[in-house]
Structures are given as structure tokens and as C-alpha cells.
Amino acid sequence: PLFRQMNALERQFTHTVNELKGLEQGQIRVLIFNSISVHWIPGILSRFLNDYPGVKVELITEEDSARAETMVLNGEVDCAFFLTDVQSDIDVYPLIEENQLAIVPYDHPLAGLDRFPIADLGKYPFIGMKYAEHTGIYNIFRSHGITPDTAFIMDNDNAAMAMVSEGLGYSIFAELVLQNVPYRIRCMEFDEPQKRTISIGTRSASSCSRACAKFIEYTRRWVKDWDAGRQKSIAGKL
């Protein structure tokens, strides 16, 4: 804890120096998780660094949302993306609400239905993810008083999807994770829609560095544009 405090103070000093220099030589540490590292971060950084090439952005991956909150509060990172509701006193900005979907192989008994019945969650082998407890997935089971029949616990999204495609069980993922997957799986909404909100947050919006504030601003704007494009694409397919 003492070394973390010393590190946070050193970073605060660096931020103060960078503030005097403006956004020409800033530095920020951003906490991300796997799905946005693939689908969002490249686009966000491309736009941000095109306008502020002198700002150094360090990316740190953390799937545990509780740990992410702690890192923001301790000053280990300047801002973080979150998958679940933030419990700490952090300034948070919601970015997008997305569906949680069940994925099944095409020969699964429920694959022919329009929607996956919530009541059937405990009736079939479930392939869970190592950090699913911190992504809101297990809240679906808890809120309905269901204990999943967990067959495997994986730490890689693609490995879990591959196992589903081979008929080893079903799994649950958010829409963002399931974009352009190469596996033969059926993505199904639940008969009671399940949502999660992705947000970005910093310890204090009023005292964070200019580089951090600008990165959050660019992120919110980019995600808004990305979602508008996605909705337009969906409407075009209807």
C-alpha cells in the first residue's frame, strides 16, 4: 500500500508537469478489458492520437471489475472501462447498453426456438468464463434463483465459443464479444432480455489530468458514432 501511494503521488506530480506543458507531452494509463481492446480501442486511439500525437497512452488489461475500481481509486490508472455497475465513489460515464446473449450449437435442443428460455438455464451444461462473476453474467442466474450446471470454466472467449460449437454446452456472452465470430454457433436473446452497461470512469472528473479528460471525451464521442453506425446497419438489414 505504501509503494502504491508513493507511485500515485509520483504520477500526480507528473500530471502537474504535463498540465503546464498542455496536451503536447501528456501521459495516461487506461484500464481496458478484452472485448473492447478488439472492437473499440483501435478506433478510439486512432482518432485521439491523430489529434494529440504527443500524448503517450499506456493500456492495461484487467477483466475483474472490482479490481479495476481499486486501481482507479489508488491512482494506479487514470481511467478505466467497466462492465458492471460501479460500487465505488468514482465519476462514471455510461457508454452503451448491450444485450447479454446465450450461444448454443446449431443442434442444441433449444436452437430452434426464437428465444432462449431463462427457466431452462439450469437444465443444460454451461460453459462459464473465469471472470464471469465480475462481468454481470452470473447475476442472470442469481436473479432467477438458478444454479448453472457448469461443465467447464474457461479463461479465453474463443476457446469457450469453440467448445460450444462442438456441442459441449451453452454459454453467455455480450453482443460486443460476439461480433464476427468464426464459429458455428447460434446467438439467442433471452425470453426476458438481459442487459449490461459499459462505462468509462475516473477517480475525479474535476481533478483528473487534461489528457485523461480529453481521452474520456473522445471515447464518449467515438462510441456514440460507432453505435449510430451499428444501429444504421441493423436497420438496413430489417
Short mmCIF file of N, CA and C in Angstrom, two decimals, residues 14-191:
data_model
loop_
_atom_site.label_atom_id
_atom_site.label_comp_id
_atom_site.label_asym_id
_atom_site.label_seq_id
_atom_site.Cartn_x
_atom_site.Cartn_y
_atom_site.Cartn_z
N THR A 14 3.79 14.08 -12.04
CA THR A 14 3.97 14.04 -13.49
C THR A 14 2.81 14.70 -14.20
N HIS A 15 1.59 14.45 -13.69
CA HIS A 15 0.41 15.08 -14.28
C HIS A 15 0.50 16.60 -14.19
N THR A 16 0.96 17.11 -13.05
CA THR A 16 1.08 18.56 -12.87
C THR A 16 2.04 19.15 -13.88
N VAL A 17 3.16 18.47 -14.09
CA VAL A 17 4.13 18.93 -15.09
C VAL A 17 3.50 18.92 -16.48
N ASN A 18 2.78 17.83 -16.78
CA ASN A 18 2.14 17.72 -18.10
C ASN A 18 1.08 18.78 -18.31
N GLU A 19 0.39 19.15 -17.21
CA GLU A 19 -0.64 20.19 -17.31
C GLU A 19 0.00 21.51 -17.72
N LEU A 20 1.19 21.78 -17.19
CA LEU A 20 1.89 23.02 -17.54
C LEU A 20 2.32 23.01 -19.00
N LYS A 21 2.58 21.82 -19.52
CA LYS A 21 3.01 21.70 -20.92
C LYS A 21 1.83 21.60 -21.87
N GLY A 22 0.61 21.48 -21.32
CA GLY A 22 -0.56 21.30 -22.17
C GLY A 22 -0.70 19.85 -22.58
N LEU A 23 -1.34 19.61 -23.73
CA LEU A 23 -1.57 18.25 -24.20
C LEU A 23 -0.51 17.79 -25.19
N GLU A 24 0.63 18.49 -25.22
CA GLU A 24 1.66 18.12 -26.17
C GLU A 24 2.51 16.95 -25.68
N GLN A 25 2.65 16.79 -24.38
CA GLN A 25 3.51 15.74 -23.85
C GLN A 25 2.85 15.00 -22.69
N GLY A 26 1.54 14.85 -22.75
CA GLY A 26 0.82 14.18 -21.67
C GLY A 26 1.04 12.67 -21.66
N GLN A 27 0.56 12.05 -20.60
CA GLN A 27 0.64 10.59 -20.47
C GLN A 27 -0.55 10.11 -19.65
N ILE A 28 -1.20 9.04 -20.12
CA ILE A 28 -2.33 8.48 -19.38
C ILE A 28 -2.24 6.96 -19.40
N ARG A 29 -2.73 6.37 -18.31
CA ARG A 29 -2.83 4.91 -18.21
C ARG A 29 -4.31 4.55 -18.22
N VAL A 30 -4.69 3.69 -19.14
CA VAL A 30 -6.09 3.34 -19.35
C VAL A 30 -6.29 1.85 -19.11
N LEU A 31 -7.25 1.53 -18.26
CA LEU A 31 -7.57 0.13 -17.97
C LEU A 31 -8.66 -0.34 -18.92
N ILE A 32 -8.42 -1.45 -19.59
CA ILE A 32 -9.37 -1.96 -20.57
C ILE A 32 -9.66 -3.43 -20.29
N PHE A 33 -10.65 -4.00 -21.01
CA PHE A 33 -10.87 -5.44 -20.95
C PHE A 33 -10.89 -5.97 -22.38
N ASN A 34 -10.87 -7.29 -22.52
CA ASN A 34 -10.55 -7.90 -23.81
C ASN A 34 -11.46 -7.49 -24.96
N SER A 35 -12.77 -7.51 -24.76
CA SER A 35 -13.66 -7.28 -25.90
C SER A 35 -13.51 -5.88 -26.48
N ILE A 36 -13.34 -4.85 -25.64
CA ILE A 36 -13.18 -3.51 -26.21
C ILE A 36 -11.78 -3.31 -26.77
N SER A 37 -10.80 -4.10 -26.29
CA SER A 37 -9.45 -3.99 -26.85
C SER A 37 -9.45 -4.39 -28.31
N VAL A 38 -10.40 -5.24 -28.72
CA VAL A 38 -10.51 -5.67 -30.11
C VAL A 38 -11.41 -4.74 -30.91
N HIS A 39 -12.58 -4.40 -30.36
CA HIS A 39 -13.61 -3.72 -31.14
C HIS A 39 -13.62 -2.20 -30.98
N TRP A 40 -13.09 -1.66 -29.90
CA TRP A 40 -13.20 -0.22 -29.66
C TRP A 40 -11.86 0.51 -29.63
N ILE A 41 -10.93 -0.03 -28.87
CA ILE A 41 -9.69 0.71 -28.58
C ILE A 41 -8.93 1.14 -29.83
N PRO A 42 -8.77 0.28 -30.85
CA PRO A 42 -8.04 0.75 -32.04
C PRO A 42 -8.66 2.00 -32.66
N GLY A 43 -10.00 2.03 -32.78
CA GLY A 43 -10.66 3.19 -33.36
C GLY A 43 -10.54 4.43 -32.49
N ILE A 44 -10.72 4.25 -31.18
CA ILE A 44 -10.61 5.38 -30.24
C ILE A 44 -9.22 5.98 -30.28
N LEU A 45 -8.21 5.11 -30.20
CA LEU A 45 -6.83 5.60 -30.17
C LEU A 45 -6.45 6.26 -31.50
N SER A 46 -6.94 5.70 -32.59
CA SER A 46 -6.62 6.28 -33.89
C SER A 46 -7.09 7.73 -33.97
N ARG A 47 -8.32 7.96 -33.51
CA ARG A 47 -8.87 9.32 -33.55
C ARG A 47 -8.17 10.23 -32.53
N PHE A 48 -7.96 9.72 -31.33
CA PHE A 48 -7.37 10.53 -30.26
C PHE A 48 -5.93 10.90 -30.58
N LEU A 49 -5.12 9.91 -30.97
CA LEU A 49 -3.69 10.18 -31.21
C LEU A 49 -3.46 10.94 -32.50
N ASN A 50 -4.43 10.91 -33.40
CA ASN A 50 -4.31 11.73 -34.60
C ASN A 50 -4.33 13.21 -34.24
N ASP A 51 -5.12 13.56 -33.21
CA ASP A 51 -5.21 14.96 -32.78
C ASP A 51 -4.18 15.30 -31.71
N TYR A 52 -3.77 14.30 -30.92
CA TYR A 52 -2.81 14.55 -29.83
C TYR A 52 -1.68 13.51 -29.88
N PRO A 53 -0.84 13.59 -30.91
CA PRO A 53 0.22 12.58 -31.09
C PRO A 53 1.28 12.59 -29.98
N GLY A 54 1.35 13.68 -29.23
CA GLY A 54 2.37 13.75 -28.18
C GLY A 54 1.96 13.08 -26.88
N VAL A 55 0.70 12.67 -26.77
CA VAL A 55 0.23 12.03 -25.55
C VAL A 55 0.55 10.53 -25.60
N LYS A 56 1.20 10.05 -24.59
CA LYS A 56 1.52 8.63 -24.51
C LYS A 56 0.40 7.91 -23.76
N VAL A 57 -0.16 6.89 -24.39
CA VAL A 57 -1.26 6.13 -23.79
C VAL A 57 -0.76 4.72 -23.46
N GLU A 58 -0.84 4.36 -22.19
CA GLU A 58 -0.46 3.01 -21.76
C GLU A 58 -1.74 2.22 -21.46
N LEU A 59 -1.88 1.06 -22.08
CA LEU A 59 -3.06 0.22 -21.91
C LEU A 59 -2.76 -0.93 -20.97
N ILE A 60 -3.66 -1.13 -20.01
CA ILE A 60 -3.52 -2.22 -19.03
C ILE A 60 -4.80 -3.03 -19.06
N THR A 61 -4.70 -4.34 -19.22
CA THR A 61 -5.87 -5.20 -19.31
C THR A 61 -6.21 -5.79 -17.94
N GLU A 62 -7.49 -5.69 -17.57
CA GLU A 62 -7.98 -6.25 -16.31
C GLU A 62 -9.44 -6.64 -16.50
N GLU A 63 -9.75 -7.92 -16.32
CA GLU A 63 -11.12 -8.40 -16.50
C GLU A 63 -11.97 -8.29 -15.23
N ASP A 64 -11.32 -8.17 -14.08
CA ASP A 64 -12.02 -8.12 -12.80
C ASP A 64 -12.46 -6.68 -12.53
N SER A 65 -13.77 -6.42 -12.60
CA SER A 65 -14.28 -5.06 -12.42
C SER A 65 -14.01 -4.51 -11.03
N ALA A 66 -14.06 -5.38 -10.02
CA ALA A 66 -13.78 -4.92 -8.65
C ALA A 66 -12.33 -4.46 -8.54
N ARG A 67 -11.43 -5.21 -9.12
CA ARG A 67 -10.02 -4.83 -9.12
C ARG A 67 -9.82 -3.54 -9.92
N ALA A 68 -10.57 -3.37 -11.01
CA ALA A 68 -10.47 -2.16 -11.82
C ALA A 68 -10.83 -0.93 -11.00
N GLU A 69 -11.89 -1.03 -10.20
CA GLU A 69 -12.29 0.09 -9.34
C GLU A 69 -11.17 0.46 -8.37
N THR A 70 -10.57 -0.56 -7.78
CA THR A 70 -9.48 -0.33 -6.82
C THR A 70 -8.31 0.37 -7.48
N MET A 71 -7.98 -0.03 -8.69
CA MET A 71 -6.85 0.58 -9.40
C MET A 71 -7.11 2.04 -9.72
N VAL A 72 -8.36 2.37 -10.05
CA VAL A 72 -8.70 3.77 -10.30
C VAL A 72 -8.61 4.58 -9.01
N LEU A 73 -9.16 4.05 -7.93
CA LEU A 73 -9.15 4.75 -6.65
C LEU A 73 -7.74 4.95 -6.12
N ASN A 74 -6.85 3.97 -6.35
CA ASN A 74 -5.48 4.05 -5.85
C ASN A 74 -4.58 4.91 -6.73
N GLY A 75 -5.11 5.34 -7.88
CA GLY A 75 -4.28 6.13 -8.78
C GLY A 75 -3.34 5.31 -9.62
N GLU A 76 -3.54 3.98 -9.65
CA GLU A 76 -2.69 3.13 -10.48
C GLU A 76 -2.96 3.35 -11.96
N VAL A 77 -4.19 3.74 -12.28
CA VAL A 77 -4.56 4.10 -13.65
C VAL A 77 -5.35 5.40 -13.61
N ASP A 78 -5.40 6.08 -14.73
CA ASP A 78 -6.11 7.36 -14.78
C ASP A 78 -7.60 7.17 -15.03
N CYS A 79 -7.94 6.20 -15.86
CA CYS A 79 -9.33 5.93 -16.13
C CYS A 79 -9.48 4.46 -16.50
N ALA A 80 -10.72 3.96 -16.48
CA ALA A 80 -10.95 2.54 -16.73
C ALA A 80 -12.31 2.35 -17.38
N PHE A 81 -12.40 1.28 -18.17
CA PHE A 81 -13.67 0.84 -18.71
C PHE A 81 -14.26 -0.19 -17.75
N PHE A 82 -15.58 -0.12 -17.54
CA PHE A 82 -16.25 -1.01 -16.60
C PHE A 82 -17.38 -1.77 -17.28
N LEU A 83 -17.56 -3.03 -16.83
CA LEU A 83 -18.61 -3.89 -17.37
C LEU A 83 -19.86 -3.90 -16.51
N THR A 84 -19.72 -3.60 -15.25
CA THR A 84 -20.83 -3.70 -14.31
C THR A 84 -21.01 -2.36 -13.60
N ASP A 85 -22.08 -2.25 -12.82
CA ASP A 85 -22.31 -1.04 -12.04
C ASP A 85 -21.16 -0.80 -11.08
N VAL A 86 -20.65 0.42 -11.08
CA VAL A 86 -19.52 0.77 -10.21
C VAL A 86 -20.02 1.00 -8.80
N GLN A 87 -19.37 0.36 -7.83
CA GLN A 87 -19.78 0.46 -6.44
C GLN A 87 -19.04 1.55 -5.68
N SER A 88 -17.91 2.00 -6.21
CA SER A 88 -17.07 2.98 -5.52
C SER A 88 -17.46 4.40 -5.90
N ASP A 89 -16.87 5.35 -5.18
CA ASP A 89 -17.14 6.77 -5.43
C ASP A 89 -16.25 7.24 -6.57
N ILE A 90 -16.63 6.85 -7.78
CA ILE A 90 -15.87 7.17 -8.99
C ILE A 90 -16.81 7.91 -9.95
N ASP A 91 -16.26 8.88 -10.67
CA ASP A 91 -17.07 9.57 -11.68
C ASP A 91 -17.15 8.68 -12.92
N VAL A 92 -18.37 8.23 -13.23
CA VAL A 92 -18.57 7.25 -14.29
C VAL A 92 -19.48 7.81 -15.37
N TYR A 93 -19.16 7.49 -16.62
CA TYR A 93 -19.95 7.92 -17.76
C TYR A 93 -20.41 6.69 -18.54
N PRO A 94 -21.71 6.40 -18.56
CA PRO A 94 -22.21 5.26 -19.34
C PRO A 94 -21.93 5.48 -20.83
N LEU A 95 -21.51 4.41 -21.50
CA LEU A 95 -21.20 4.50 -22.92
C LEU A 95 -22.24 3.82 -23.79
N ILE A 96 -22.63 2.61 -23.40
CA ILE A 96 -23.57 1.86 -24.22
C ILE A 96 -24.23 0.77 -23.39
N GLU A 97 -25.48 0.47 -23.70
CA GLU A 97 -26.17 -0.67 -23.10
C GLU A 97 -26.29 -1.74 -24.18
N GLU A 98 -25.90 -2.97 -23.83
CA GLU A 98 -25.95 -4.05 -24.82
C GLU A 98 -26.59 -5.29 -24.23
N ASN A 99 -27.03 -6.16 -25.13
CA ASN A 99 -27.68 -7.41 -24.73
C ASN A 99 -26.66 -8.45 -24.30
N GLN A 100 -27.06 -9.26 -23.32
CA GLN A 100 -26.36 -10.49 -23.00
C GLN A 100 -27.09 -11.60 -23.74
N LEU A 101 -26.35 -12.42 -24.47
CA LEU A 101 -26.95 -13.44 -25.32
C LEU A 101 -26.47 -14.83 -24.95
N ALA A 102 -27.36 -15.79 -25.09
CA ALA A 102 -26.96 -17.19 -24.95
C ALA A 102 -26.43 -17.66 -26.30
N ILE A 103 -25.36 -18.46 -26.27
CA ILE A 103 -24.87 -19.06 -27.51
C ILE A 103 -24.96 -20.58 -27.38
N VAL A 104 -25.45 -21.21 -28.44
CA VAL A 104 -25.66 -22.66 -28.44
C VAL A 104 -25.19 -23.22 -29.78
N PRO A 105 -24.85 -24.52 -29.84
CA PRO A 105 -24.57 -25.14 -31.14
C PRO A 105 -25.87 -25.28 -31.92
N TYR A 106 -25.77 -25.42 -33.22
CA TYR A 106 -26.97 -25.47 -34.05
C TYR A 106 -27.84 -26.69 -33.78
N ASP A 107 -27.25 -27.76 -33.21
CA ASP A 107 -28.05 -28.95 -32.91
C ASP A 107 -28.52 -29.00 -31.46
N HIS A 108 -28.41 -27.88 -30.74
CA HIS A 108 -28.86 -27.84 -29.36
C HIS A 108 -30.39 -27.94 -29.31
N PRO A 109 -30.96 -28.59 -28.28
CA PRO A 109 -32.42 -28.73 -28.19
C PRO A 109 -33.19 -27.42 -28.24
N LEU A 110 -32.55 -26.31 -27.83
CA LEU A 110 -33.24 -25.03 -27.81
C LEU A 110 -32.94 -24.16 -29.04
N ALA A 111 -32.08 -24.64 -29.92
CA ALA A 111 -31.62 -23.82 -31.05
C ALA A 111 -32.74 -23.44 -31.99
N GLY A 112 -33.81 -24.23 -32.01
CA GLY A 112 -34.92 -23.93 -32.91
C GLY A 112 -35.90 -22.91 -32.38
N LEU A 113 -35.74 -22.50 -31.13
CA LEU A 113 -36.64 -21.51 -30.55
C LEU A 113 -36.24 -20.10 -30.96
N ASP A 114 -37.20 -19.19 -30.87
CA ASP A 114 -36.91 -17.79 -31.16
C ASP A 114 -36.02 -17.17 -30.08
N ARG A 115 -36.27 -17.56 -28.82
CA ARG A 115 -35.51 -17.02 -27.71
C ARG A 115 -35.15 -18.12 -26.73
N PHE A 116 -34.06 -17.92 -26.00
CA PHE A 116 -33.60 -18.89 -25.00
C PHE A 116 -34.41 -18.68 -23.72
N PRO A 117 -35.12 -19.70 -23.25
CA PRO A 117 -35.93 -19.53 -22.03
C PRO A 117 -35.05 -19.42 -20.78
N ILE A 118 -35.23 -18.36 -20.04
CA ILE A 118 -34.49 -18.18 -18.78
C ILE A 118 -34.70 -19.38 -17.86
N ALA A 119 -35.91 -19.92 -17.85
CA ALA A 119 -36.24 -21.04 -16.96
C ALA A 119 -35.40 -22.29 -17.25
N ASP A 120 -34.81 -22.36 -18.45
CA ASP A 120 -34.04 -23.55 -18.84
C ASP A 120 -32.55 -23.40 -18.62
N LEU A 121 -32.13 -22.32 -17.98
CA LEU A 121 -30.70 -22.07 -17.79
C LEU A 121 -29.99 -23.19 -17.02
N GLY A 122 -30.69 -23.80 -16.09
CA GLY A 122 -30.04 -24.84 -15.28
C GLY A 122 -30.20 -26.25 -15.82
N LYS A 123 -30.82 -26.40 -16.98
CA LYS A 123 -31.14 -27.74 -17.50
C LYS A 123 -30.08 -28.31 -18.43
N TYR A 124 -29.12 -27.47 -18.85
CA TYR A 124 -28.14 -27.92 -19.84
C TYR A 124 -26.72 -27.55 -19.36
N PRO A 125 -25.69 -28.29 -19.81
CA PRO A 125 -24.31 -27.97 -19.41
C PRO A 125 -23.93 -26.54 -19.80
N PHE A 126 -23.32 -25.85 -18.86
CA PHE A 126 -22.95 -24.45 -19.06
C PHE A 126 -21.43 -24.31 -19.11
N ILE A 127 -20.95 -23.55 -20.06
CA ILE A 127 -19.52 -23.26 -20.17
C ILE A 127 -19.31 -21.82 -19.69
N GLY A 128 -18.72 -21.68 -18.51
CA GLY A 128 -18.53 -20.37 -17.91
C GLY A 128 -17.15 -19.80 -18.18
N MET A 129 -17.00 -18.52 -17.85
CA MET A 129 -15.72 -17.84 -18.02
C MET A 129 -15.13 -17.54 -16.65
N LYS A 130 -13.82 -17.52 -16.60
CA LYS A 130 -13.11 -17.35 -15.34
C LYS A 130 -13.53 -16.07 -14.61
N TYR A 131 -13.73 -14.98 -15.37
CA TYR A 131 -14.05 -13.70 -14.74
C TYR A 131 -15.53 -13.34 -14.89
N ALA A 132 -16.36 -14.34 -15.19
CA ALA A 132 -17.78 -14.06 -15.40
C ALA A 132 -18.45 -13.48 -14.15
N GLU A 133 -17.94 -13.80 -12.97
CA GLU A 133 -18.50 -13.28 -11.73
C GLU A 133 -18.43 -11.76 -11.70
N HIS A 134 -17.45 -11.19 -12.40
CA HIS A 134 -17.24 -9.75 -12.37
C HIS A 134 -17.74 -9.05 -13.63
N THR A 135 -18.49 -9.77 -14.47
CA THR A 135 -19.00 -9.17 -15.70
C THR A 135 -20.52 -9.11 -15.73
N GLY A 136 -21.16 -9.55 -14.67
CA GLY A 136 -22.61 -9.48 -14.60
C GLY A 136 -23.32 -10.71 -15.11
N ILE A 137 -22.60 -11.67 -15.68
CA ILE A 137 -23.25 -12.85 -16.25
C ILE A 137 -23.92 -13.69 -15.16
N TYR A 138 -23.23 -13.90 -14.06
CA TYR A 138 -23.81 -14.73 -13.01
C TYR A 138 -24.99 -14.06 -12.31
N ASN A 139 -25.13 -12.75 -12.50
CA ASN A 139 -26.31 -12.08 -11.96
C ASN A 139 -27.58 -12.61 -12.61
N ILE A 140 -27.46 -13.07 -13.85
CA ILE A 140 -28.62 -13.62 -14.55
C ILE A 140 -29.11 -14.87 -13.82
N PHE A 141 -28.19 -15.73 -13.41
CA PHE A 141 -28.56 -16.94 -12.67
C PHE A 141 -29.11 -16.58 -11.29
N ARG A 142 -28.39 -15.70 -10.58
CA ARG A 142 -28.78 -15.36 -9.21
C ARG A 142 -30.16 -14.70 -9.15
N SER A 143 -30.41 -13.79 -10.08
CA SER A 143 -31.67 -13.06 -10.05
C SER A 143 -32.88 -13.96 -10.31
N HIS A 144 -32.62 -15.13 -10.87
CA HIS A 144 -33.72 -16.06 -11.15
C HIS A 144 -33.64 -17.32 -10.28
N GLY A 145 -32.74 -17.30 -9.29
CA GLY A 145 -32.63 -18.43 -8.37
C GLY A 145 -32.22 -19.73 -9.03
N ILE A 146 -31.35 -19.64 -10.03
CA ILE A 146 -30.93 -20.81 -10.80
C ILE A 146 -29.44 -21.09 -10.57
N THR A 147 -29.10 -22.35 -10.37
CA THR A 147 -27.70 -22.76 -10.27
C THR A 147 -27.29 -23.40 -11.59
N PRO A 148 -26.29 -22.84 -12.28
CA PRO A 148 -25.90 -23.40 -13.58
C PRO A 148 -25.24 -24.77 -13.42
N ASP A 149 -25.46 -25.63 -14.40
CA ASP A 149 -24.80 -26.94 -14.45
C ASP A 149 -23.46 -26.73 -15.17
N THR A 150 -22.49 -26.22 -14.43
CA THR A 150 -21.22 -25.80 -15.03
C THR A 150 -20.38 -27.01 -15.43
N ALA A 151 -20.11 -27.12 -16.73
CA ALA A 151 -19.30 -28.22 -17.25
C ALA A 151 -17.82 -27.83 -17.32
N PHE A 152 -17.55 -26.57 -17.71
CA PHE A 152 -16.17 -26.10 -17.85
C PHE A 152 -16.11 -24.62 -17.46
N ILE A 153 -14.93 -24.21 -16.96
CA ILE A 153 -14.64 -22.81 -16.72
C ILE A 153 -13.44 -22.45 -17.59
N MET A 154 -13.63 -21.50 -18.49
CA MET A 154 -12.58 -21.14 -19.43
C MET A 154 -12.03 -19.74 -19.12
N ASP A 155 -10.83 -19.46 -19.62
CA ASP A 155 -10.27 -18.12 -19.45
C ASP A 155 -10.02 -17.45 -20.80
N ASN A 156 -10.60 -18.03 -21.86
CA ASN A 156 -10.44 -17.47 -23.20
C ASN A 156 -11.78 -17.52 -23.92
N ASP A 157 -12.24 -16.36 -24.40
CA ASP A 157 -13.55 -16.28 -25.06
C ASP A 157 -13.64 -17.22 -26.26
N ASN A 158 -12.62 -17.20 -27.11
CA ASN A 158 -12.65 -18.00 -28.32
C ASN A 158 -12.66 -19.49 -28.01
N ALA A 159 -11.93 -19.88 -26.98
CA ALA A 159 -11.92 -21.30 -26.59
C ALA A 159 -13.31 -21.74 -26.14
N ALA A 160 -13.99 -20.87 -25.37
CA ALA A 160 -15.34 -21.19 -24.91
C ALA A 160 -16.30 -21.32 -26.09
N MET A 161 -16.20 -20.40 -27.05
CA MET A 161 -17.07 -20.46 -28.22
C MET A 161 -16.81 -21.72 -29.05
N ALA A 162 -15.55 -22.10 -29.16
CA ALA A 162 -15.20 -23.31 -29.92
C ALA A 162 -15.80 -24.54 -29.25
N MET A 163 -15.78 -24.57 -27.93
CA MET A 163 -16.36 -25.70 -27.20
C MET A 163 -17.88 -25.74 -27.37
N VAL A 164 -18.50 -24.57 -27.39
CA VAL A 164 -19.94 -24.52 -27.64
C VAL A 164 -20.25 -25.07 -29.03
N SER A 165 -19.45 -24.67 -30.02
CA SER A 165 -19.69 -25.11 -31.40
C SER A 165 -19.56 -26.62 -31.55
N GLU A 166 -18.83 -27.26 -30.63
CA GLU A 166 -18.67 -28.72 -30.66
C GLU A 166 -19.70 -29.43 -29.81
N GLY A 167 -20.66 -28.69 -29.29
CA GLY A 167 -21.76 -29.31 -28.56
C GLY A 167 -21.46 -29.66 -27.12
N LEU A 168 -20.46 -29.00 -26.51
CA LEU A 168 -20.08 -29.33 -25.14
C LEU A 168 -20.86 -28.53 -24.10
N GLY A 169 -21.74 -27.66 -24.54
CA GLY A 169 -22.55 -26.87 -23.62
C GLY A 169 -22.95 -25.56 -24.26
N TYR A 170 -23.68 -24.75 -23.50
CA TYR A 170 -24.01 -23.40 -23.96
C TYR A 170 -23.22 -22.40 -23.13
N SER A 171 -23.18 -21.17 -23.57
CA SER A 171 -22.50 -20.14 -22.80
C SER A 171 -23.27 -18.82 -22.95
N ILE A 172 -22.81 -17.80 -22.28
CA ILE A 172 -23.45 -16.48 -22.32
C ILE A 172 -22.37 -15.43 -22.57
N PHE A 173 -22.60 -14.60 -23.58
CA PHE A 173 -21.68 -13.51 -23.89
C PHE A 173 -22.48 -12.27 -24.24
N ALA A 174 -21.80 -11.13 -24.15
CA ALA A 174 -22.42 -9.87 -24.56
C ALA A 174 -22.27 -9.69 -26.06
N GLU A 175 -23.13 -8.84 -26.61
CA GLU A 175 -23.14 -8.61 -28.06
C GLU A 175 -21.78 -8.22 -28.61
N LEU A 176 -21.06 -7.36 -27.90
CA LEU A 176 -19.79 -6.86 -28.39
C LEU A 176 -18.79 -7.99 -28.61
N VAL A 177 -18.81 -8.97 -27.72
CA VAL A 177 -17.87 -10.08 -27.82
C VAL A 177 -18.18 -10.96 -29.03
N LEU A 178 -19.45 -10.99 -29.42
CA LEU A 178 -19.90 -11.94 -30.44
C LEU A 178 -19.87 -11.38 -31.86
N GLN A 179 -19.25 -10.24 -32.04
CA GLN A 179 -19.16 -9.68 -33.39
C GLN A 179 -18.16 -10.47 -34.23
N ASN A 180 -18.60 -10.88 -35.41
CA ASN A 180 -17.73 -11.51 -36.41
C ASN A 180 -17.02 -12.76 -35.90
N VAL A 181 -17.69 -13.57 -35.08
CA VAL A 181 -17.06 -14.79 -34.60
C VAL A 181 -17.06 -15.84 -35.71
N PRO A 182 -16.02 -16.67 -35.80
CA PRO A 182 -15.91 -17.64 -36.90
C PRO A 182 -16.52 -19.00 -36.59
N TYR A 183 -17.19 -19.14 -35.45
CA TYR A 183 -17.67 -20.45 -35.02
C TYR A 183 -19.13 -20.68 -35.42
N ARG A 184 -19.47 -21.92 -35.60
CA ARG A 184 -20.85 -22.29 -35.95
C ARG A 184 -21.67 -22.36 -34.66
N ILE A 185 -22.17 -21.22 -34.29
CA ILE A 185 -22.98 -21.12 -33.07
C ILE A 185 -24.19 -20.24 -33.37
N ARG A 186 -25.23 -20.45 -32.61
CA ARG A 186 -26.43 -19.60 -32.73
C ARG A 186 -26.48 -18.68 -31.52
N CYS A 187 -26.61 -17.38 -31.78
CA CYS A 187 -26.72 -16.38 -30.72
C CYS A 187 -28.20 -16.10 -30.49
N MET A 188 -28.64 -16.26 -29.24
CA MET A 188 -30.06 -16.15 -28.92
C MET A 188 -30.31 -15.12 -27.82
N GLU A 189 -31.26 -14.25 -28.04
CA GLU A 189 -31.71 -13.39 -26.95
C GLU A 189 -32.51 -14.23 -25.97
N PHE A 190 -32.58 -13.78 -24.73
CA PHE A 190 -33.37 -14.46 -23.72
C PHE A 190 -34.84 -14.03 -23.83
N ASP A 191 -35.72 -14.89 -23.35
CA ASP A 191 -37.14 -14.52 -23.37
C ASP A 191 -37.43 -13.37 -22.41
#
